[in-house]
Structure formats: C-alpha cells, structure tokens
PDB file of N, CA and C in Angstrom:
ATOM      1  N   MET A 152       0.929  -1.171   0.034  1.00 94.00           N
ATOM      2  CA  MET A 152      -0.093   0.432  -0.103  1.00 94.00           C
ATOM      3  C   MET A 152       0.598   1.169  -0.214  1.00 94.00           C
ATOM      4  N   LEU A 153       1.568   1.133   0.854  1.00 96.00           N
ATOM      5  CA  LEU A 153       2.902   2.386   0.791  1.00 96.00           C
ATOM      6  C   LEU A 153       3.219   2.501  -0.281  1.00 96.00           C
ATOM      7  N   THR A 154       4.016   1.744  -0.651  1.00 95.00           N
ATOM      8  CA  THR A 154       4.378   1.897  -2.149  1.00 95.00           C
ATOM      9  C   THR A 154       3.842   2.413  -3.163  1.00 95.00           C
ATOM     10  N   LEU A 155       2.370   1.911  -3.448  1.00 97.00           N
ATOM     11  CA  LEU A 155       1.576   2.478  -4.425  1.00 97.00           C
ATOM     12  C   LEU A 155       1.123   3.802  -4.070  1.00 97.00           C
ATOM     13  N   ILE A 156       1.133   4.290  -3.103  1.00 96.00           N
ATOM     14  CA  ILE A 156       0.899   5.644  -2.195  1.00 96.00           C
ATOM     15  C   ILE A 156       2.108   6.257  -2.935  1.00 96.00           C
ATOM     16  N   ALA A 157       3.300   6.033  -2.556  1.00 95.00           N
ATOM     17  CA  ALA A 157       4.315   6.755  -3.520  1.00 95.00           C
ATOM     18  C   ALA A 157       4.832   7.018  -4.712  1.00 95.00           C
ATOM     19  N   ARG A 158       4.023   6.228  -5.381  1.00 94.00           N
ATOM     20  CA  ARG A 158       4.070   6.327  -6.743  1.00 94.00           C
ATOM     21  C   ARG A 158       3.407   6.768  -7.460  1.00 94.00           C
ATOM     22  N   GLY A 159       2.242   7.596  -6.326  1.00 93.00           N
ATOM     23  CA  GLY A 159       1.327   8.481  -6.915  1.00 93.00           C
ATOM     24  C   GLY A 159       0.226   7.716  -7.139  1.00 93.00           C
ATOM     25  N   LEU A 160      -0.027   7.113  -6.858  1.00 96.00           N
ATOM     26  CA  LEU A 160      -1.724   6.235  -7.079  1.00 96.00           C
ATOM     27  C   LEU A 160      -2.365   7.012  -6.736  1.00 96.00           C
ATOM     28  N   SER A 161      -3.644   6.986  -7.236  1.00 96.00           N
ATOM     29  CA  SER A 161      -4.951   7.457  -6.104  1.00 96.00           C
ATOM     30  C   SER A 161      -5.685   6.268  -5.686  1.00 96.00           C
ATOM     31  N   ASN A 162      -6.354   6.979  -4.825  1.00 96.00           N
ATOM     32  CA  ASN A 162      -7.201   5.522  -3.983  1.00 96.00           C
ATOM     33  C   ASN A 162      -7.732   4.678  -4.777  1.00 96.00           C
ATOM     34  N   LEU A 163      -8.677   5.268  -6.066  1.00 97.00           N
ATOM     35  CA  LEU A 163      -9.144   4.461  -6.376  1.00 97.00           C
ATOM     36  C   LEU A 163      -8.465   3.665  -7.654  1.00 97.00           C
ATOM     37  N   GLU A 164      -7.313   3.673  -7.737  1.00 97.00           N
ATOM     38  CA  GLU A 164      -6.396   2.961  -8.626  1.00 97.00           C
ATOM     39  C   GLU A 164      -5.901   1.777  -7.814  1.00 97.00           C
ATOM     40  N   ILE A 165      -5.515   2.400  -6.371  1.00 98.00           N
ATOM     41  CA  ILE A 165      -4.648   1.323  -5.711  1.00 98.00           C
ATOM     42  C   ILE A 165      -5.540   0.289  -5.053  1.00 98.00           C
ATOM     43  N   GLY A 166      -7.220   0.944  -5.321  1.00 97.00           N
ATOM     44  CA  GLY A 166      -8.220  -0.084  -5.571  1.00 97.00           C
ATOM     45  C   GLY A 166      -8.484  -1.045  -6.343  1.00 97.00           C
ATOM     46  N   ASP A 167      -8.151  -0.959  -7.904  1.00 97.00           N
ATOM     47  CA  ASP A 167      -8.196  -1.551  -8.548  1.00 97.00           C
ATOM     48  C   ASP A 167      -6.774  -2.441  -8.611  1.00 97.00           C
ATOM     49  N   HIS A 168      -6.045  -1.802  -8.313  1.00 96.00           N
ATOM     50  CA  HIS A 168      -4.523  -2.542  -8.685  1.00 96.00           C
ATOM     51  C   HIS A 168      -4.689  -3.916  -7.124  1.00 96.00           C
ATOM     52  N   LEU A 169      -5.126  -3.716  -5.948  1.00 97.00           N
ATOM     53  CA  LEU A 169      -5.169  -4.298  -4.831  1.00 97.00           C
ATOM     54  C   LEU A 169      -6.373  -5.298  -4.961  1.00 97.00           C
ATOM     55  N   HIS A 170      -7.456  -5.033  -5.724  1.00 97.00           N
ATOM     56  CA  HIS A 170      -8.712  -5.427  -5.659  1.00 97.00           C
ATOM     57  C   HIS A 170      -9.639  -5.491  -4.426  1.00 97.00           C
ATOM     58  N   LEU A 171      -9.236  -4.153  -4.155  1.00 97.00           N
ATOM     59  CA  LEU A 171      -9.913  -3.597  -2.791  1.00 97.00           C
ATOM     60  C   LEU A 171     -11.199  -2.063  -3.258  1.00 97.00           C
ATOM     61  N   GLY A 172     -12.240  -2.508  -2.199  1.00 96.00           N
ATOM     62  CA  GLY A 172     -13.150  -1.402  -2.375  1.00 96.00           C
ATOM     63  C   GLY A 172     -12.196  -0.359  -1.665  1.00 96.00           C
ATOM     64  N   ALA A 173     -13.235   1.298  -2.253  1.00 93.00           N
ATOM     65  CA  ALA A 173     -12.553   2.410  -1.940  1.00 93.00           C
ATOM     66  C   ALA A 173     -12.443   3.051  -0.151  1.00 93.00           C
ATOM     67  N   GLY A 174     -13.314   2.532   0.326  1.00 95.00           N
ATOM     68  CA  GLY A 174     -13.775   2.225   1.751  1.00 95.00           C
ATOM     69  C   GLY A 174     -12.074   1.460   2.343  1.00 95.00           C
ATOM     70  N   THR A 175     -12.264   0.261   1.925  1.00 97.00           N
ATOM     71  CA  THR A 175     -10.836  -0.471   2.726  1.00 97.00           C
ATOM     72  C   THR A 175      -9.654   0.287   2.554  1.00 97.00           C
ATOM     73  N   VAL A 176      -9.203   0.839   1.359  1.00 97.00           N
ATOM     74  CA  VAL A 176      -8.262   1.603   0.701  1.00 97.00           C
ATOM     75  C   VAL A 176      -7.863   2.820   1.891  1.00 97.00           C
ATOM     76  N   LYS A 177      -9.280   3.312   1.955  1.00 97.00           N
ATOM     77  CA  LYS A 177      -9.103   4.623   2.953  1.00 97.00           C
ATOM     78  C   LYS A 177      -8.786   4.420   4.303  1.00 97.00           C
ATOM     79  N   THR A 178      -9.319   3.025   4.884  1.00 97.00           N
ATOM     80  CA  THR A 178      -8.802   2.426   6.048  1.00 97.00           C
ATOM     81  C   THR A 178      -7.237   2.076   6.618  1.00 97.00           C
ATOM     82  N   HIS A 179      -6.658   1.750   5.288  1.00 97.00           N
ATOM     83  CA  HIS A 179      -5.956   1.496   5.381  1.00 97.00           C
ATOM     84  C   HIS A 179      -4.653   2.877   5.296  1.00 97.00           C
ATOM     85  N   ILE A 180      -5.334   3.468   4.639  1.00 97.00           N
ATOM     86  CA  ILE A 180      -4.496   4.541   4.778  1.00 97.00           C
ATOM     87  C   ILE A 180      -4.407   5.244   6.006  1.00 97.00           C
ATOM     88  N   SER A 181      -5.366   5.220   6.516  1.00 97.00           N
ATOM     89  CA  SER A 181      -5.969   6.086   7.702  1.00 97.00           C
ATOM     90  C   SER A 181      -4.690   5.370   8.868  1.00 97.00           C
ATOM     91  N   HIS A 182      -4.466   4.022   8.820  1.00 97.00           N
ATOM     92  CA  HIS A 182      -4.147   3.096   9.649  1.00 97.00           C
ATOM     93  C   HIS A 182      -2.436   3.530   9.907  1.00 97.00           C
ATOM     94  N   LEU A 183      -2.051   3.448   7.995  1.00 97.00           N
ATOM     95  CA  LEU A 183      -0.755   4.021   8.136  1.00 97.00           C
ATOM     96  C   LEU A 183      -0.517   5.577   8.623  1.00 97.00           C
ATOM     97  N   LEU A 184      -1.332   6.399   8.706  1.00 97.00           N
ATOM     98  CA  LEU A 184      -0.987   7.514   8.973  1.00 97.00           C
ATOM     99  C   LEU A 184      -0.700   7.680  10.231  1.00 97.00           C
ATOM    100  N   ALA A 185      -1.698   6.789  11.017  1.00 97.00           N
ATOM    101  CA  ALA A 185      -1.465   6.554  12.558  1.00 97.00           C
ATOM    102  C   ALA A 185      -0.274   6.078  12.981  1.00 97.00           C
ATOM    103  N   LYS A 186      -0.299   5.472  11.991  1.00 96.00           N
ATOM    104  CA  LYS A 186       1.374   3.918  12.638  1.00 96.00           C
ATOM    105  C   LYS A 186       2.229   4.823  12.512  1.00 96.00           C
ATOM    106  N   LEU A 187       2.250   5.628  11.668  1.00 95.00           N
ATOM    107  CA  LEU A 187       3.777   6.570  11.026  1.00 95.00           C
ATOM    108  C   LEU A 187       3.948   7.814  11.283  1.00 95.00           C
ATOM    109  N   HIS A 188       3.059   8.256  12.228  1.00 96.00           N
ATOM    110  CA  HIS A 188       2.666   9.817  12.709  1.00 96.00           C
ATOM    111  C   HIS A 188       2.824  10.091  11.543  1.00 96.00           C
ATOM    112  N   ALA A 189       2.202  10.257  10.665  1.00 97.00           N
ATOM    113  CA  ALA A 189       2.112  11.730   9.785  1.00 97.00           C
ATOM    114  C   ALA A 189       0.998  12.247   9.254  1.00 97.00           C
ATOM    115  N   ARG A 190       1.332  13.206   8.808  1.00 97.00           N
ATOM    116  CA  ARG A 190       0.216  14.432   8.855  1.00 97.00           C
ATOM    117  C   ARG A 190      -1.046  13.751   7.459  1.00 97.00           C
ATOM    118  N   ASP A 191      -0.254  13.460   6.184  1.00 97.00           N
ATOM    119  CA  ASP A 191      -0.839  13.590   5.008  1.00 97.00           C
ATOM    120  C   ASP A 191      -0.001  12.248   4.114  1.00 97.00           C
ATOM    121  N   ARG A 192      -0.501  12.393   3.037  1.00 96.00           N
ATOM    122  CA  ARG A 192       0.207  11.231   1.626  1.00 96.00           C
ATOM    123  C   ARG A 192       1.560  11.833   1.818  1.00 96.00           C
ATOM    124  N   ALA A 193       1.500  13.261   1.597  1.00 96.00           N
ATOM    125  CA  ALA A 193       2.911  13.661   1.144  1.00 96.00           C
ATOM    126  C   ALA A 193       4.054  13.188   2.144  1.00 96.00           C
ATOM    127  N   GLN A 194       3.672  13.416   3.672  1.00 97.00           N
ATOM    128  CA  GLN A 194       4.785  12.564   4.888  1.00 97.00           C
ATOM    129  C   GLN A 194       4.633  11.195   4.058  1.00 97.00           C
ATOM    130  N   LEU A 195       3.443  10.428   4.311  1.00 96.00           N
ATOM    131  CA  LEU A 195       4.054   9.295   3.844  1.00 96.00           C
ATOM    132  C   LEU A 195       5.194   8.938   2.757  1.00 96.00           C
ATOM    133  N   VAL A 196       4.770   9.411   1.644  1.00 95.00           N
ATOM    134  CA  VAL A 196       5.675   9.322   0.383  1.00 95.00           C
ATOM    135  C   VAL A 196       7.450   9.706   0.817  1.00 95.00           C
ATOM    136  N   ILE A 197       7.273  10.649   1.817  1.00 95.00           N
ATOM    137  CA  ILE A 197       8.453  11.159   2.141  1.00 95.00           C
ATOM    138  C   ILE A 197       9.115   9.540   3.173  1.00 95.00           C
ATOM    139  N   THR A 198       8.723   9.098   3.960  1.00 95.00           N
ATOM    140  CA  THR A 198       9.244   8.137   4.730  1.00 95.00           C
ATOM    141  C   THR A 198       9.104   6.916   3.520  1.00 95.00           C
ATOM    142  N   ALA A 199       8.925   6.623   2.660  1.00 95.00           N
ATOM    143  CA  ALA A 199       8.629   5.283   2.002  1.00 95.00           C
ATOM    144  C   ALA A 199       9.941   5.674   1.003  1.00 95.00           C
ATOM    145  N   TYR A 200      10.386   6.743   0.940  1.00 94.00           N
ATOM    146  CA  TYR A 200      11.828   7.039   0.172  1.00 94.00           C
ATOM    147  C   TYR A 200      12.597   7.241   1.100  1.00 94.00           C
ATOM    148  N   GLU A 201      12.414   7.643   2.156  1.00 94.00           N
ATOM    149  CA  GLU A 201      13.280   7.450   2.903  1.00 94.00           C
ATOM    150  C   GLU A 201      13.865   6.533   3.896  1.00 94.00           C
ATOM    151  N   SER A 202      12.767   5.556   4.126  1.00 93.00           N
ATOM    152  CA  SER A 202      13.010   4.288   4.406  1.00 93.00           C
ATOM    153  C   SER A 202      13.831   3.147   3.299  1.00 93.00           C
ATOM    154  N   GLY A 203      13.896   3.733   1.898  1.00 93.00           N
ATOM    155  CA  GLY A 203      14.380   2.772   1.004  1.00 93.00           C
ATOM    156  C   GLY A 203      13.582   1.791   0.740  1.00 93.00           C
ATOM    157  N   LEU A 204      12.117   2.241   0.757  1.00 92.00           N
ATOM    158  CA  LEU A 204      11.103   1.165   0.179  1.00 92.00           C
ATOM    159  C   LEU A 204      10.878   1.550  -1.155  1.00 92.00           C
ATOM    160  N   VAL A 205      11.261   2.585  -1.561  1.00 91.00           N
ATOM    161  CA  VAL A 205      10.461   3.116  -2.791  1.00 91.00           C
ATOM    162  C   VAL A 205      12.065   3.971  -3.630  1.00 91.00           C
ATOM    163  N   GLN A 206      12.521   3.638  -4.419  1.00 88.00           N
ATOM    164  CA  GLN A 206      13.719   4.311  -5.098  1.00 88.00           C
ATOM    165  C   GLN A 206      13.094   5.154  -6.067  1.00 88.00           C
ATOM    166  N   PRO A 207      13.980   6.577  -6.370  1.00 82.00           N
ATOM    167  CA  PRO A 207      13.893   7.422  -7.327  1.00 82.00           C
ATOM    168  C   PRO A 207      13.808   6.710  -8.951  1.00 82.00           C
ATOM    169  N   ARG A 208      12.970   7.004  -9.942  1.00 81.00           N
ATOM    170  CA  ARG A 208      13.029   6.566 -11.212  1.00 81.00           C
ATOM    171  C   ARG A 208      14.135   7.115 -11.667  1.00 81.00           C
ATOM    172  N   ARG A 209      14.704   6.891 -12.382  1.00 81.00           N
ATOM    173  CA  ARG A 209      15.985   7.501 -13.608  1.00 81.00           C
ATOM    174  C   ARG A 209      15.286   7.845 -14.413  1.00 81.00           C
ATOM    175  N   LEU A 210      15.274   9.337 -15.006  1.00 76.00           N
ATOM    176  CA  LEU A 210      14.819  10.142 -16.298  1.00 76.00           C
ATOM    177  C   LEU A 210      16.113   9.086 -17.163  1.00 76.00           C
ATOM    178  N   SER A 211      15.474   9.062 -18.535  1.00 70.00           N
ATOM    179  CA  SER A 211      16.630   8.685 -19.187  1.00 70.00           C
ATOM    180  C   SER A 211      16.495  10.081 -20.771  1.00 70.00           C
TER     181      SER A 211
END
C-alpha cells in the first residue's frame, strides 16, 4: 500500500490494483497515517523514500 501511495496512485487506482474497495483503501491509509505519525499522504511518500522502500526513477 505504501509503495503504491509513493508511486502516486490515487485511492481508486490502489483499490483496482489490490482488488479492494474505496472504503477499505481509505481505512488502510488511515492506519498507515496513524502508525507512521504522518499528517498526510505527502509525509507517507517521504517516509517511503527515506526508508528505501521506494527508489527514485531515473529519467533517460
């Protein structure tokens, strides 16, 4: 879930990718925000990159 958020997917896109409903995606994101003490999705993205979970893509 965090990887998909960091890649910029919307809740709907995450739901489609993981075969989850919109409400379930929102619940998971709320839990991530609470567990990681993040204010918003932007902070989740920062956490994903700083932890090494996601690597920047190289532009060619």
